[in-house]
Structures are given as C-alpha cells and as structure tokens.
Coordinates of N, CA and C in Angstrom, one line a residue:
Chain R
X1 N 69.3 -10.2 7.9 CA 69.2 -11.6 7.8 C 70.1 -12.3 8.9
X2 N 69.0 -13.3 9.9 CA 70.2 -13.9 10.9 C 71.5 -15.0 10.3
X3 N 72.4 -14.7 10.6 CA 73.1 -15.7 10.6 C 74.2 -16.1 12.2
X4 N 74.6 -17.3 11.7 CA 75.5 -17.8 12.7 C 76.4 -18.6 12.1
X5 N 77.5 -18.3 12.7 CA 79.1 -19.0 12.2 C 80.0 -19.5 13.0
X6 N 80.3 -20.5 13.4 CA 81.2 -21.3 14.4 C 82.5 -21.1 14.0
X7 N 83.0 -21.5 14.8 CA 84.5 -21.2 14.5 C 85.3 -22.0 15.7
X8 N 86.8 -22.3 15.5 CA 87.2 -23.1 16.5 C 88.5 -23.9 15.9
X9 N 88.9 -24.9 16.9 CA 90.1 -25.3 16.6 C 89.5 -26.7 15.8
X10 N 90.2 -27.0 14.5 CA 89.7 -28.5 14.1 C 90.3 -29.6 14.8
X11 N 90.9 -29.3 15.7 CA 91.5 -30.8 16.4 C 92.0 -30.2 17.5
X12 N 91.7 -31.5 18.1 CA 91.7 -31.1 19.9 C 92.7 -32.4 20.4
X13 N 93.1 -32.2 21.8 CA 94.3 -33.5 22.1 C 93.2 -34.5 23.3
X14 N 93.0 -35.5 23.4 CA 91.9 -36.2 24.3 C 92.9 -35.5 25.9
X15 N 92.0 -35.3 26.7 CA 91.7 -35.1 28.1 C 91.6 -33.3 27.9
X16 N 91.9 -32.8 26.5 CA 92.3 -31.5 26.7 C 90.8 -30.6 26.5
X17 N 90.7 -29.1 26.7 CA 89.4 -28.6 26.4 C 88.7 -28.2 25.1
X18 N 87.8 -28.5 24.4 CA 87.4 -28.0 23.1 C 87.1 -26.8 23.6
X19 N 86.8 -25.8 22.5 CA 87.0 -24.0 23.0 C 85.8 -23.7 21.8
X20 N 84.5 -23.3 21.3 CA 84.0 -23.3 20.6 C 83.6 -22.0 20.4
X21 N 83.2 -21.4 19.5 CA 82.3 -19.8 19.3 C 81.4 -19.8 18.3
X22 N 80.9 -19.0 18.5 CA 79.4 -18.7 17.5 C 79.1 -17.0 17.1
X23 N 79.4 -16.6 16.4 CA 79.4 -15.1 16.1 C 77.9 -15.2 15.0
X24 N 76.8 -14.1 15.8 CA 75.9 -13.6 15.4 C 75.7 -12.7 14.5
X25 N 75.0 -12.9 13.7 CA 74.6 -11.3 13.0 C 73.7 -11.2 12.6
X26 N 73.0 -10.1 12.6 CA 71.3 -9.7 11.8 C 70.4 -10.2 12.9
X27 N 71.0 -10.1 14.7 CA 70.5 -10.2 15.4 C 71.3 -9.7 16.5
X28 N 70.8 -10.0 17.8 CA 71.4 -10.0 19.0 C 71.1 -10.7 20.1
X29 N 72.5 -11.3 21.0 CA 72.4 -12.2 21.3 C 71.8 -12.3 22.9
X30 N 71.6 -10.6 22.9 CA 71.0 -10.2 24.2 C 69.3 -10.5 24.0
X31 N 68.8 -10.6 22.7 CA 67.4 -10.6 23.0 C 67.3 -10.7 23.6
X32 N 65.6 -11.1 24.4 CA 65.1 -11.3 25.7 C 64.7 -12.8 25.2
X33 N 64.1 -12.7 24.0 CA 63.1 -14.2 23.3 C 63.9 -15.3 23.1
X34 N 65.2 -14.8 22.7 CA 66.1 -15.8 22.3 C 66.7 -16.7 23.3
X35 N 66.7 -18.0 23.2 CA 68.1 -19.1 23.5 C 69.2 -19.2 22.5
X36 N 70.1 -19.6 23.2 CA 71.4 -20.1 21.8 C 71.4 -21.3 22.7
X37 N 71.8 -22.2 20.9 CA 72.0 -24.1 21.6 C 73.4 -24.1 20.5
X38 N 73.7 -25.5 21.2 CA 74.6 -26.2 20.8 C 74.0 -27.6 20.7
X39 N 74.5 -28.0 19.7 CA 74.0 -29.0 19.0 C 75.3 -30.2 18.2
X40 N 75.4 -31.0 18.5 CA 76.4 -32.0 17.9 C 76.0 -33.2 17.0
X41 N 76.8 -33.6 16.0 CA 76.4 -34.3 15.5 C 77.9 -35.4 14.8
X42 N 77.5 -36.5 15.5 CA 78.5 -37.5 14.7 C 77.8 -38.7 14.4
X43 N 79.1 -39.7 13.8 CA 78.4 -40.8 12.7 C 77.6 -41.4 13.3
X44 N 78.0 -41.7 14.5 CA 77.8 -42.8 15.8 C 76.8 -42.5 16.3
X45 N 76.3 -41.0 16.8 CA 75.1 -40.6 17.9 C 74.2 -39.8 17.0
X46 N 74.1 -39.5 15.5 CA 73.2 -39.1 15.2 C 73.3 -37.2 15.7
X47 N 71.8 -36.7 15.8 CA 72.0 -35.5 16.2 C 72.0 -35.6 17.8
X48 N 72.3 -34.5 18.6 CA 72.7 -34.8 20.1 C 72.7 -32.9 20.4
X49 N 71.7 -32.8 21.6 CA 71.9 -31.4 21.6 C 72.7 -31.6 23.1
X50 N 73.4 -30.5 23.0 CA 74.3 -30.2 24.5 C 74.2 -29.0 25.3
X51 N 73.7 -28.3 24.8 CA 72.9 -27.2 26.0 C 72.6 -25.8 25.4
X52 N 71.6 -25.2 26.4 CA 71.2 -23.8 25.6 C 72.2 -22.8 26.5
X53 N 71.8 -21.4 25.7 CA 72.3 -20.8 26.8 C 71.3 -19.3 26.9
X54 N 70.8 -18.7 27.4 CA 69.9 -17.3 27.4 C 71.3 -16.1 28.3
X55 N 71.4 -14.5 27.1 CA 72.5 -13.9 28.0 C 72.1 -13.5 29.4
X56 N 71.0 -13.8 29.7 CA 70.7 -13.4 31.3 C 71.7 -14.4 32.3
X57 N 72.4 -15.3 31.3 CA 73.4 -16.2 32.5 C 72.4 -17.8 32.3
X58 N 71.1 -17.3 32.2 CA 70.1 -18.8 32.0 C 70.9 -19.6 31.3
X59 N 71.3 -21.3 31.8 CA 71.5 -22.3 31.0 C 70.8 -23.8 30.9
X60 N 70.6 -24.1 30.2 CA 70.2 -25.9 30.3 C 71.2 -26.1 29.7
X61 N 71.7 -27.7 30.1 CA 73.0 -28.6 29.4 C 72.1 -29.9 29.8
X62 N 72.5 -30.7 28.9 CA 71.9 -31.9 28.7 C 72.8 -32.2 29.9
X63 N 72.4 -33.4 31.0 CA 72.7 -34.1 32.0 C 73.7 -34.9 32.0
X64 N 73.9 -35.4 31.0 CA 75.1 -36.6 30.6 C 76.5 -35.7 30.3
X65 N 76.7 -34.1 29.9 CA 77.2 -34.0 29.7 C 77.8 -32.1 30.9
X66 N 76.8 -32.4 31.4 CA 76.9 -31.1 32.3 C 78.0 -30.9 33.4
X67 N 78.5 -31.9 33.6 CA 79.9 -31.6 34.8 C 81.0 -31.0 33.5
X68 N 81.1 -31.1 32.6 CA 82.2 -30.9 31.5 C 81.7 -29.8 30.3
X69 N 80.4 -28.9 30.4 CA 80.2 -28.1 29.4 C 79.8 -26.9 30.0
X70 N 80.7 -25.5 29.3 CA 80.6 -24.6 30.1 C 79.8 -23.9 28.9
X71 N 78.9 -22.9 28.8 CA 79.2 -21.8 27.7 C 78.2 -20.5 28.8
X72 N 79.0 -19.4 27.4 CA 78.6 -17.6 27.8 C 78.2 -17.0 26.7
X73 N 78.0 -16.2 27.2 CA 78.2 -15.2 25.9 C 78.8 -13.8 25.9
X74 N 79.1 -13.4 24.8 CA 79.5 -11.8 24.7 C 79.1 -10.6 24.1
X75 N 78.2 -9.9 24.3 CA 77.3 -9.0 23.7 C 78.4 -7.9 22.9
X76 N 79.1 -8.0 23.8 CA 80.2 -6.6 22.7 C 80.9 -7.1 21.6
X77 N 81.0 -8.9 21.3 CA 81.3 -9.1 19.8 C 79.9 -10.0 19.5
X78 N 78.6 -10.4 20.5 CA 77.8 -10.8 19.6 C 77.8 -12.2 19.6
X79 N 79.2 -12.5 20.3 CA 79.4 -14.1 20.0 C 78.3 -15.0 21.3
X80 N 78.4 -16.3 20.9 CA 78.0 -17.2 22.4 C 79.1 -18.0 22.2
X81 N 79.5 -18.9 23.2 CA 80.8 -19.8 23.3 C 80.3 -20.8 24.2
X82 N 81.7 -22.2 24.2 CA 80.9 -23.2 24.3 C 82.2 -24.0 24.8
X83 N 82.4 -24.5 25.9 CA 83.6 -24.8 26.5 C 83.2 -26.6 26.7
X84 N 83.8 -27.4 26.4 CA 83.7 -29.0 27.0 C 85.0 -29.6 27.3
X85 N 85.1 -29.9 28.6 CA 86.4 -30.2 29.0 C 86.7 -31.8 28.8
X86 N 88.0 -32.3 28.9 CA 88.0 -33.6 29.0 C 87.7 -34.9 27.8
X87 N 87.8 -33.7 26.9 CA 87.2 -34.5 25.8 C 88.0 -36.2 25.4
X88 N 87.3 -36.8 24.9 CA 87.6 -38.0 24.4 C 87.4 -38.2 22.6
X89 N 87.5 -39.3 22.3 CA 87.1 -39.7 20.8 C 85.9 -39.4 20.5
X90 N 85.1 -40.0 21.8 CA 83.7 -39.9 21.5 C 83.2 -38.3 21.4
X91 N 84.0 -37.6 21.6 CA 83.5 -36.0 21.1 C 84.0 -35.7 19.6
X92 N 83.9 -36.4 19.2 CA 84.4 -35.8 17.4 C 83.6 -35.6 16.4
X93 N 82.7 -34.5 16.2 CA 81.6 -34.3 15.9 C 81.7 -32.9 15.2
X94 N 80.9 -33.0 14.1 CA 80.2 -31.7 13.8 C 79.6 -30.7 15.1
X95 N 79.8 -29.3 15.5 CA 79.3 -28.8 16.1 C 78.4 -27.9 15.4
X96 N 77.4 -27.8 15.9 CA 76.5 -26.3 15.3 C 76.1 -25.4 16.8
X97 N 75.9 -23.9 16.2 CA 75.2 -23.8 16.9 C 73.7 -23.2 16.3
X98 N 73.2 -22.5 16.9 CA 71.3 -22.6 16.6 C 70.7 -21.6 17.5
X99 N 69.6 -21.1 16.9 CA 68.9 -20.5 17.4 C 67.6 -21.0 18.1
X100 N 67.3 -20.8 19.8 CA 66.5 -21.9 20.1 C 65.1 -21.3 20.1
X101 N 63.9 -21.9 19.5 CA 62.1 -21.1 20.1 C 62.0 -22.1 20.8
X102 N 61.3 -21.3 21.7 CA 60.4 -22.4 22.8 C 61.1 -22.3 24.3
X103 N 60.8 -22.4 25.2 CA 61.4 -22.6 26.5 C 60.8 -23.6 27.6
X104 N 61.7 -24.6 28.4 CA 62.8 -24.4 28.2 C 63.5 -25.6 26.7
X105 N 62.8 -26.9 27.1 CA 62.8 -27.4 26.2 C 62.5 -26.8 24.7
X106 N 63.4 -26.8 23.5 CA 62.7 -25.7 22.6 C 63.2 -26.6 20.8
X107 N 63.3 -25.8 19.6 CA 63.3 -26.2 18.7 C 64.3 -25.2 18.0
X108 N 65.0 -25.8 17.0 CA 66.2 -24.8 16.2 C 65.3 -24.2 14.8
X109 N 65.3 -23.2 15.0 CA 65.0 -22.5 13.5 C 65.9 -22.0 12.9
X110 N 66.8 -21.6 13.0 CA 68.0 -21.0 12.2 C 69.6 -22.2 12.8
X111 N 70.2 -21.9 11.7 CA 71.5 -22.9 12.2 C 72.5 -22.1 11.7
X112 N 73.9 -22.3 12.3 CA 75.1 -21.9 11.6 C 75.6 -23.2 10.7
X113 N 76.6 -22.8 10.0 CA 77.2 -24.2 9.1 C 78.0 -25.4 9.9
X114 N 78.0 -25.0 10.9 CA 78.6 -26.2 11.4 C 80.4 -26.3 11.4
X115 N 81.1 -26.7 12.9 CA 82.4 -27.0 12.3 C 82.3 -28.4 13.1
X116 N 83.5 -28.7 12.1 CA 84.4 -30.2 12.6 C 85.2 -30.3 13.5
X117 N 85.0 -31.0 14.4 CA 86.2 -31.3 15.8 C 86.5 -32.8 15.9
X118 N 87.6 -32.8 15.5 CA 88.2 -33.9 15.8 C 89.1 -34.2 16.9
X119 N 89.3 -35.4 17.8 CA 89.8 -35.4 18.7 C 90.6 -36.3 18.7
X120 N 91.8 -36.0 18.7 CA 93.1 -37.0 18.6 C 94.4 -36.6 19.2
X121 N 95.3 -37.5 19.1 CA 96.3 -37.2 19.6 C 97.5 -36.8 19.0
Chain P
X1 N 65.8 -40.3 29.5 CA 65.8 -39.5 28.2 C 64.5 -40.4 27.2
X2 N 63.4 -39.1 26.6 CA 62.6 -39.5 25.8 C 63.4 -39.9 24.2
X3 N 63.1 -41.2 23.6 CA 63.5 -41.9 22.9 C 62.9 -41.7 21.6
X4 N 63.4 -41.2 20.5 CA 62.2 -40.8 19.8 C 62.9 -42.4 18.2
X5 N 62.2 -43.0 18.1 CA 62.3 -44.0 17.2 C 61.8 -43.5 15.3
X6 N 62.7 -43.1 14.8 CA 62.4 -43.0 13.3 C 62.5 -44.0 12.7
X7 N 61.3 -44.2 12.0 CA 61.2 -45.5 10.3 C 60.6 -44.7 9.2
X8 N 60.7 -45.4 8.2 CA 62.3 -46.3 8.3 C 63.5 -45.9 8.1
X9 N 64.1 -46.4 8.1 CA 65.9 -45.4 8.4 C 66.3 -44.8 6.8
X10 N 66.0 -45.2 5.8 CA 65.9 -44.9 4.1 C 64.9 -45.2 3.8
X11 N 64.5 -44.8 2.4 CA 63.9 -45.1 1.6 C 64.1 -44.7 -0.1
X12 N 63.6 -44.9 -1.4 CA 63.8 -44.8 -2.2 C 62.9 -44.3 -2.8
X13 N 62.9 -43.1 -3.7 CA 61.5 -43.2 -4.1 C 61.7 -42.0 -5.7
X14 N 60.8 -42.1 -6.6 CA 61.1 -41.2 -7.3 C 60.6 -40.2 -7.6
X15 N 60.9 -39.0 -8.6 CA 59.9 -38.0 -8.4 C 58.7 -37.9 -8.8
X16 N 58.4 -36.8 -8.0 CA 56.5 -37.1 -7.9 C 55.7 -37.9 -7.0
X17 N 57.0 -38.7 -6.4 CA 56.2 -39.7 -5.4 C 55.4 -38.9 -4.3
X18 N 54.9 -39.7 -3.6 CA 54.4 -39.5 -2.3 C 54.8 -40.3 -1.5
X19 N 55.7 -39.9 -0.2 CA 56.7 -40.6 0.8 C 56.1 -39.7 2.1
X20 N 55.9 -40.7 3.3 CA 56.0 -40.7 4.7 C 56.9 -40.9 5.3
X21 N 57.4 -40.3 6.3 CA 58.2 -40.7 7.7 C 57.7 -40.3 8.7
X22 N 57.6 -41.7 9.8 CA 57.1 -41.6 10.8 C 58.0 -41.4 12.4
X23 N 57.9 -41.0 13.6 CA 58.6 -40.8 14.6 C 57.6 -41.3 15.7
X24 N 58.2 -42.0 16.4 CA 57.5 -42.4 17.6 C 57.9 -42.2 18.9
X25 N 57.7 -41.7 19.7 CA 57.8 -41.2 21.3 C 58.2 -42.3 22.2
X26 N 59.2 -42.3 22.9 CA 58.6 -43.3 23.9 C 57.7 -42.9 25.0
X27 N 57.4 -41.7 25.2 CA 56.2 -41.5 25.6 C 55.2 -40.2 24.8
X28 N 54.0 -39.8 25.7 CA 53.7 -38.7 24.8 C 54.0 -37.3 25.0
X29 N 54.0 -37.2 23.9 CA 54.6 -35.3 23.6 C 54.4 -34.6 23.4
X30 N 52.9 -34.7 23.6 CA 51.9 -33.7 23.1 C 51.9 -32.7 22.2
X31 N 52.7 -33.0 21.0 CA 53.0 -32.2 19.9 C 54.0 -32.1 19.6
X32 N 54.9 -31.7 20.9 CA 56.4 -30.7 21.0 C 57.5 -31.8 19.7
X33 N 57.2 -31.8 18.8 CA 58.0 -32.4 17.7 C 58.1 -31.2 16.6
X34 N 59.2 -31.2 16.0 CA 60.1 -30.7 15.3 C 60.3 -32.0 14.5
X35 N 60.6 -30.9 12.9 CA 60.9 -32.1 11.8 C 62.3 -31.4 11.3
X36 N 63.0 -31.5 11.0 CA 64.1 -30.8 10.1 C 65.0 -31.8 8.7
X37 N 65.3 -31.0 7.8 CA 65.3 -32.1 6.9 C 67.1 -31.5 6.4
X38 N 68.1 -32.0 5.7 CA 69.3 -32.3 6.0 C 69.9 -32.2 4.9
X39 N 70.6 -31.4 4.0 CA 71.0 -31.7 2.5 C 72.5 -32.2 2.7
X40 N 72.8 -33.2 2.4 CA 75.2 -33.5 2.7 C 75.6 -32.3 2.4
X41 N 76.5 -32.6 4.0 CA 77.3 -31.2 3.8 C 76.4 -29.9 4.2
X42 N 75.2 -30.2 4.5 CA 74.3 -28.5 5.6 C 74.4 -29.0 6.4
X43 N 73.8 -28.0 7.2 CA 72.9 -27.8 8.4 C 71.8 -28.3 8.3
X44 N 71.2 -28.7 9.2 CA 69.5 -29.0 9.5 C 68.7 -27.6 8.9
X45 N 67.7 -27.9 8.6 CA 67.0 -27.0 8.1 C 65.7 -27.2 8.8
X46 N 65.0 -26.3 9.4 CA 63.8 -26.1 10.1 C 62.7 -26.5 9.2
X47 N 61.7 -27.6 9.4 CA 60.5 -27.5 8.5 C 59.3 -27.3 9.2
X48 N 58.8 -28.0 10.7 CA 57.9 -27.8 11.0 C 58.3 -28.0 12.2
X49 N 57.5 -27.4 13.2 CA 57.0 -27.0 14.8 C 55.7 -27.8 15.4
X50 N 55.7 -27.9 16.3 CA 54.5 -28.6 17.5 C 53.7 -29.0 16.0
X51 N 54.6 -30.1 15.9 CA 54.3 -31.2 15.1 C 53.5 -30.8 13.4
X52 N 52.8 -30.0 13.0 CA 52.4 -29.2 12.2 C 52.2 -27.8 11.8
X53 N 53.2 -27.3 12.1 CA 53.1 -26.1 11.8 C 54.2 -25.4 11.5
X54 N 54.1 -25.4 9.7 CA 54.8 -25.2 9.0 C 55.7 -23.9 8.7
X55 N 57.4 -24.5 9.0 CA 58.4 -23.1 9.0 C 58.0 -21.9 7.8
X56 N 57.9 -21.2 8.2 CA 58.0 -20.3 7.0 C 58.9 -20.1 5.9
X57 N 58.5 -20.3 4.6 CA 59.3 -20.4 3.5 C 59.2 -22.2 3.0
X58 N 58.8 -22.8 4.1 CA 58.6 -24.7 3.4 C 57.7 -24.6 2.5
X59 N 57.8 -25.1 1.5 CA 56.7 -25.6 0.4 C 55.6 -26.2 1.2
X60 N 54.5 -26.4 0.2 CA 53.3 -26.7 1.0 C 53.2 -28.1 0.9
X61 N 54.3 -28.8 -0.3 CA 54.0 -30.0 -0.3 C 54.6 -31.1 0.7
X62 N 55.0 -30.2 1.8 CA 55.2 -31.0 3.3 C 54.2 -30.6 3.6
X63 N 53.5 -31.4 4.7 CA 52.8 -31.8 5.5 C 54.1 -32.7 6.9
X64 N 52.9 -31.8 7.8 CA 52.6 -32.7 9.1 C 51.7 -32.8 10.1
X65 N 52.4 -34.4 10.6 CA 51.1 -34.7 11.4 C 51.4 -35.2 12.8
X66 N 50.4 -35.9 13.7 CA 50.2 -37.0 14.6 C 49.9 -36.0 15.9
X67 N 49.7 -37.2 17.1 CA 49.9 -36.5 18.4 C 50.3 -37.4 19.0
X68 N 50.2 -37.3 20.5 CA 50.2 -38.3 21.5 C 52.1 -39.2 21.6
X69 N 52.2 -40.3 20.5 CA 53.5 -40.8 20.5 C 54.0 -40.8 19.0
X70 N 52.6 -40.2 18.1 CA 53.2 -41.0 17.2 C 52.8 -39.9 16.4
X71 N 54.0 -39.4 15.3 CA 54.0 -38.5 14.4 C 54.1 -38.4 13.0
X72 N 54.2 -37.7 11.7 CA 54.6 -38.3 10.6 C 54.8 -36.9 9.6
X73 N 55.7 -37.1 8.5 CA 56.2 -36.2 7.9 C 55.5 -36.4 6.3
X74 N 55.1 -35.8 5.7 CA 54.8 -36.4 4.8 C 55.1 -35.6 3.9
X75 N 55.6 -35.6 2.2 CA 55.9 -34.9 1.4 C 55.6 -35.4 -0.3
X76 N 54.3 -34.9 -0.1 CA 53.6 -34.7 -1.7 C 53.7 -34.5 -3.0
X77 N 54.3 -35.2 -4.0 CA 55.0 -34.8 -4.9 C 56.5 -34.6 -5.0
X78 N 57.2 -35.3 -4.3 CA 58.8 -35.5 -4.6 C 59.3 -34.7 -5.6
X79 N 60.2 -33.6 -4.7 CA 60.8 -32.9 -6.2 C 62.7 -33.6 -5.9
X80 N 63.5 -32.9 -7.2 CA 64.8 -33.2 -6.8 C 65.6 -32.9 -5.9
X81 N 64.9 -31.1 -5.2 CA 65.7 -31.2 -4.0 C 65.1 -31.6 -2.7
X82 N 64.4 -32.6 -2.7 CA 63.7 -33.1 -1.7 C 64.5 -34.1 -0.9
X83 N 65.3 -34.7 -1.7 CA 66.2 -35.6 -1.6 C 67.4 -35.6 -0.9
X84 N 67.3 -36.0 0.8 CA 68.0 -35.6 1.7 C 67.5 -36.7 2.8
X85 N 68.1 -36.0 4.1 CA 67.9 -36.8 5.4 C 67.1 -36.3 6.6
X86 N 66.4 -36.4 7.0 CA 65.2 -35.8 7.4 C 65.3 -36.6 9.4
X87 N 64.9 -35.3 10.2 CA 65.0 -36.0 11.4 C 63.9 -35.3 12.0
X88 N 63.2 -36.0 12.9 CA 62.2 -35.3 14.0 C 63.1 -35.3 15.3
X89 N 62.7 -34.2 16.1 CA 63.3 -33.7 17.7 C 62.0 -33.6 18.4
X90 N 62.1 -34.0 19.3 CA 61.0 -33.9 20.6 C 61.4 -32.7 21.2
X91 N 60.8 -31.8 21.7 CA 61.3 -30.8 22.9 C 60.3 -30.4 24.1
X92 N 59.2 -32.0 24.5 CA 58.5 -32.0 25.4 C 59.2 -31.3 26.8
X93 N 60.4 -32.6 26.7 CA 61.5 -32.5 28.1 C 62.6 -31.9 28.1
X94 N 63.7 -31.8 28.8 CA 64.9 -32.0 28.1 C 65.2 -33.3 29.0
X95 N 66.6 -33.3 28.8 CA 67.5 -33.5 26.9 C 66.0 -33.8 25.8
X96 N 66.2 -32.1 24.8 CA 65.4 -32.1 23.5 C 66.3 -33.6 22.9
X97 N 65.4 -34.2 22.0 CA 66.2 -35.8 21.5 C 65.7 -35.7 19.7
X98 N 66.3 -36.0 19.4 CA 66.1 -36.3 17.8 C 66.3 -37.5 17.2
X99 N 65.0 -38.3 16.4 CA 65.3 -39.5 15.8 C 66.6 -39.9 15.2
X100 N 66.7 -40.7 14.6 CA 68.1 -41.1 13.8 C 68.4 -41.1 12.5
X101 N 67.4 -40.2 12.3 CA 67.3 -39.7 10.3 C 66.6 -40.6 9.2
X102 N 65.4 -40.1 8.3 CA 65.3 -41.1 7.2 C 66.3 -40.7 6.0
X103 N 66.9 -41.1 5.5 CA 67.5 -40.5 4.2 C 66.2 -41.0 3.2
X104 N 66.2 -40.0 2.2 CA 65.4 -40.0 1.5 C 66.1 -40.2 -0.1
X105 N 66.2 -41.2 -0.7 CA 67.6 -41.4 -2.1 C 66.3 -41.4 -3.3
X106 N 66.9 -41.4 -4.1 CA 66.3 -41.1 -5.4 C 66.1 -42.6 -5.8
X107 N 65.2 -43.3 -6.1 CA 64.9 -44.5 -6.9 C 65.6 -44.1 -8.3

C-alpha cells in the first residue's frame, strides 16, 4: 500500500531555508510513470501547488515561486525533498506532498498527511 | 495563471440530500479537472479525474460532470461522512490551480 510521510522542522526563522522530506513506501520513487509534487496549503491561499519533481532530474515549479524552490530526490532512502529559500510569513502553510498522474500538468491521487511550517521569528 | 472559480463557497444541507458544486475555468480545459474532497485535519482525497472519471474506491453516489469552462460535482444522497470541503484543480496548464473549496456542513 502507497504511502507518503513528510517530515521537517515545524518552525522556520523568515529569510532562512525551509528543508522539507517525503519518505515513500509500497512504492518507488524511481518509477518511470511517476511524478512527486508538493503542494501547500494555508488559510489565506487556499490549495497552492509548488512543483513536481520526476527522479530523472525532470522538474516543474510553479513560476512565482521558482527562483527560491529547489527539490531531489533519493532512491537509497526512497525519500523526495523540497528546499524553499527565503521564506517569509507568507510561507506558513500545511505542506503535503503527493503523488502526481498526468504529465506535465497532472492530478494527485495519493497524499501524505501533511506537515505544518510555520514561519517566525 | 488559469483561475478556477468555485460556488458556492458553503453550503448546508442534510442527509439524503442531493447537493452540487460547480467550478468554472477562466478559460477552457477540456476536461483536465480534478475534484478532491477534504475531511478537518486530512489530506485531500482524490475523487475524480478529466472531469468524470471516477477514483477508484469513490462511492457511486458522486458524480461528475461538465466541459469546456464549466464543471460540477455532484453527490446523490448525502451520507454523514460526506460532510467536508471539497475542491476542483485544473491541470490543463501549469501552475495546476485549485478552486477555493465548498465546505459542505450538515443542515
């Protein structure tokens, strides 16, 4: 059975980098078929996706946020990760990440639980 | 960025009802809509694909529909755990975009 589990620091300091992970299982993150996304969600902006990633190196990142979001992945723990530098208030958000169908533009069928990042000082 | 407009933002309704939600494009999307519906405290939950075609494991008493800009969610018989927040995503373009949720409350 797939799952996905985020993990991460719950509070971040503004200008500094959020650091995020996503550990897989009952899958792998090398498929060929698969994307991994990241996906945010706060009170303010609703749902908000922020980029996929495929382990061939393939990425989409949403435009608004693409000079500041890095992610990879790691096939020997399974994980995908998820770097955004610079953060501000306005990044304080539920993160998920997801499993993406469809390319490139695509849809989440499976989700992890989601963590909290809050961004303060 | 394609704008996807959800109404109405709540609604109320009780069990057994029959309730719609609709999502509108600002342009068209030829299907590429996604519905997901939201329990407090989850994750999104997958219900439907290119606009009708239903996740595996959804009850039947979802329905979906539309094309072009304009789409709609519909669910047949209101049960208790029906009762959540419900959003469509476009994934015509990117940025994939997602409405702004209907919460669906219990009358």
């Amino acid at each position: 059975q797939l799952q996905l589990q985020e993990s991460g620091p719950g509070l971040v300091k503004p200008s500094e980098t959020l650091s995020l992970s996503c550990t897989v299982s009952g899958a792998s993150i090398s498929s060929n078929n698969d994307y991994w996304g990241w996906i945010r969600q706060s009170p303010g902006k609703g749902l908000e996706w922020i980029g996929s990633f495929h382990y061939s190196g393939s990425t989409y990142t949403r435009p608004s946020l693409k000079s500041r979001v890095t992610m990879s992945g790691d096939t020997s723990r399974n994980q995908i990760s998820l770097k955004l530098t610079s953060v501000t208030a306005a990044d304080t958000a539920v993160y998920y990440c997801a499993r993406q169908r469809n390319l490139p533009g695509g849809y989440f069928d499976l989700w992890g639980r989601g963590t909290l990042v809050s961004v303060s000082s | 960025d394609i704008q996807m407009t959800q109404s109405p933002s709540s609604l109320s309704a009780s069990v057994g009802d029959r309730v719609s939600i609709t999502c509108r494009a600002s342009q068209d999307i030829g299907k590429s809509v996604a519905w997901y519906q939201q329990r407090p405290g989850k994750a999104p939950r997958l219900l439907f694909f290119a606009a009708s075609r239903l996740e595996s494991g959804v009850p039947s008493r979802f329905s979906g529909s539309g094309s072009g800009t304009d789409y709609t969610l519909t669910i047949s018989g209101l049960q208790p755990e029906d009762f959540a927040t419900y959003y469509c995503q476009q994934y015509y373009t990117i940025p994939q975009t997602f409405g702004l949720g209907t919460k669906v409350e219990i009358k």
